[in-house]
């Protein structure tokens, strides 16, 4: 082996070792789950690259099944963590949205009651359109009123 080949191998090995060390450091210190997941992907990719480099140096293909297994593990782990984070975020967003809708509904219903108390009742017994509609009076034309959840009701 020539000196240039040895220097290239040691240089490449050193860079791969540095990448693995920094990825491991990020996995241990990462403040979020996504930081740790990206670090584990980088670490597993570095392992696949080291196995590939070893195959090139020793001129064999025995490590290909191991490389495929490591790559499949990395892909499945990434998908699993992404789905977990998405479900967790969706659950929090749904709860926040539900709370906001409840608060908005209470505020609008109190406003409708205050307006209906100021107005005299209609002589035909139809009641106040604002109170009956929930969040406001009927929109122009056949659009209808809006209920407490913000959906349009057909009239």
XYZ file of C-alpha atoms in Angstrom:
155
model
C 0.000 0.000 0.000
C 1.365 3.393 -0.945
C 1.792 6.283 1.477
C -0.953 8.292 -0.222
C -3.461 5.449 0.228
C -2.582 5.131 3.899
C -3.008 8.870 4.434
C -6.368 8.843 2.663
C -7.585 5.882 4.732
C -6.427 7.424 8.022
C -7.903 10.799 7.043
C -11.234 9.253 6.090
C -11.253 7.103 9.206
C -10.500 10.148 11.358
C -13.343 12.125 9.783
C -15.754 9.231 10.273
C -14.647 8.850 13.888
C -15.145 12.589 14.475
C -18.632 12.420 12.907
C -19.544 9.443 15.099
C -18.250 11.175 18.241
C -20.146 14.408 17.506
C -23.335 12.487 16.701
C -23.050 10.544 19.945
C -22.496 13.792 21.823
C -25.628 15.318 20.241
C -27.636 12.195 21.071
C -26.634 12.454 24.710
C -27.015 16.232 25.078
C -29.788 16.971 22.581
C -32.576 18.905 24.270
C -35.395 17.412 22.186
C -36.389 13.996 20.918
C -35.917 15.160 17.333
C -32.316 16.254 18.025
C -31.580 12.829 19.451
C -33.245 11.115 16.488
C -31.218 13.071 13.945
C -28.056 12.278 15.894
C -28.873 8.565 15.897
C -29.491 8.718 12.132
C -26.093 10.352 11.633
C -24.457 7.754 13.882
C -26.063 4.828 12.042
C -25.157 6.356 8.678
C -21.571 6.699 9.873
C -21.572 3.027 10.873
C -22.802 2.080 7.390
C -20.022 4.196 5.853
C -17.392 2.547 8.061
C -18.650 -0.882 7.024
C -18.513 0.182 3.378
C -14.982 1.498 3.792
C -13.952 -1.771 5.435
C -15.427 -3.711 2.497
C -13.460 -1.604 0.017
C -10.202 -1.986 1.935
C -10.511 -5.756 2.386
C -12.129 -6.337 -1.052
C -15.166 -8.382 0.031
C -18.947 -8.021 0.177
C -19.684 -9.945 3.362
C -20.889 -6.844 5.239
C -23.706 -5.953 2.820
C -26.459 -7.707 4.853
C -25.288 -5.922 8.002
C -25.339 -2.589 6.154
C -28.890 -3.247 4.940
C -30.000 -4.181 8.453
C -28.494 -1.045 9.986
C -30.046 1.132 7.269
C -33.473 -0.463 7.723
C -33.245 0.010 11.479
C -32.419 3.694 11.019
C -35.312 4.230 8.600
C -37.886 2.455 10.782
C -36.701 4.269 13.912
C -37.004 7.631 12.160
C -40.536 6.873 10.991
C -41.569 5.677 14.451
C -40.221 8.743 16.237
C -41.725 11.103 13.641
C -45.163 9.531 14.114
C -44.824 9.729 17.905
C -43.852 13.402 17.810
C -46.656 14.188 15.359
C -49.311 12.476 17.484
C -48.024 14.207 20.596
C -48.116 17.606 18.848
C -51.566 16.950 17.343
C -52.937 16.009 20.757
C -51.649 19.230 22.291
C -52.948 21.323 19.390
C -56.381 19.677 19.607
C -56.624 20.401 23.335
C -55.544 24.018 22.857
C -57.977 24.500 19.984
C -60.820 22.983 22.016
C -60.052 25.279 24.967
C -59.921 28.324 22.675
C -63.247 27.388 21.079
C -64.850 26.911 24.504
C -63.612 30.286 25.724
C -64.711 32.015 22.516
C -68.112 30.376 22.789
C -68.555 31.518 26.390
C -67.540 35.087 25.557
C -69.859 35.274 22.551
C -72.760 33.681 24.420
C -72.392 36.242 27.233
C -72.339 39.033 24.659
C -75.459 37.630 22.990
C -77.271 37.434 26.343
C -76.315 41.019 27.154
C -77.583 42.231 23.772
C -80.832 40.265 24.102
C -81.453 41.682 27.585
C -81.212 45.229 26.182
C -83.708 44.564 23.379
C -87.421 43.959 23.956
C -88.769 40.585 22.876
C -90.485 40.393 19.503
C -94.261 40.450 19.569
C -94.578 37.322 17.416
C -92.605 35.180 19.928
C -89.706 34.505 17.576
C -87.088 35.587 20.143
C -83.774 37.265 19.517
C -81.935 36.115 16.389
C -78.522 36.741 17.955
C -79.211 34.577 21.002
C -80.849 31.806 18.982
C -77.978 31.726 16.465
C -75.241 31.258 19.028
C -72.411 33.501 17.896
C -74.239 36.112 15.883
C -77.047 37.006 13.588
C -77.763 35.259 10.341
C -75.314 36.084 7.592
C -76.514 37.757 4.441
C -78.750 35.612 2.287
C -79.058 31.869 2.880
C -75.653 31.397 4.492
C -77.216 30.858 7.920
C -76.091 31.485 11.476
C -72.865 30.406 13.135
C -72.992 27.955 16.063
C -70.720 27.965 19.150
C -68.010 25.871 17.453
C -67.741 28.327 14.558
C -69.588 26.166 12.009
C -72.282 27.636 9.802
C -75.786 26.375 10.408
C -78.106 26.061 7.442
C -81.376 27.919 7.884
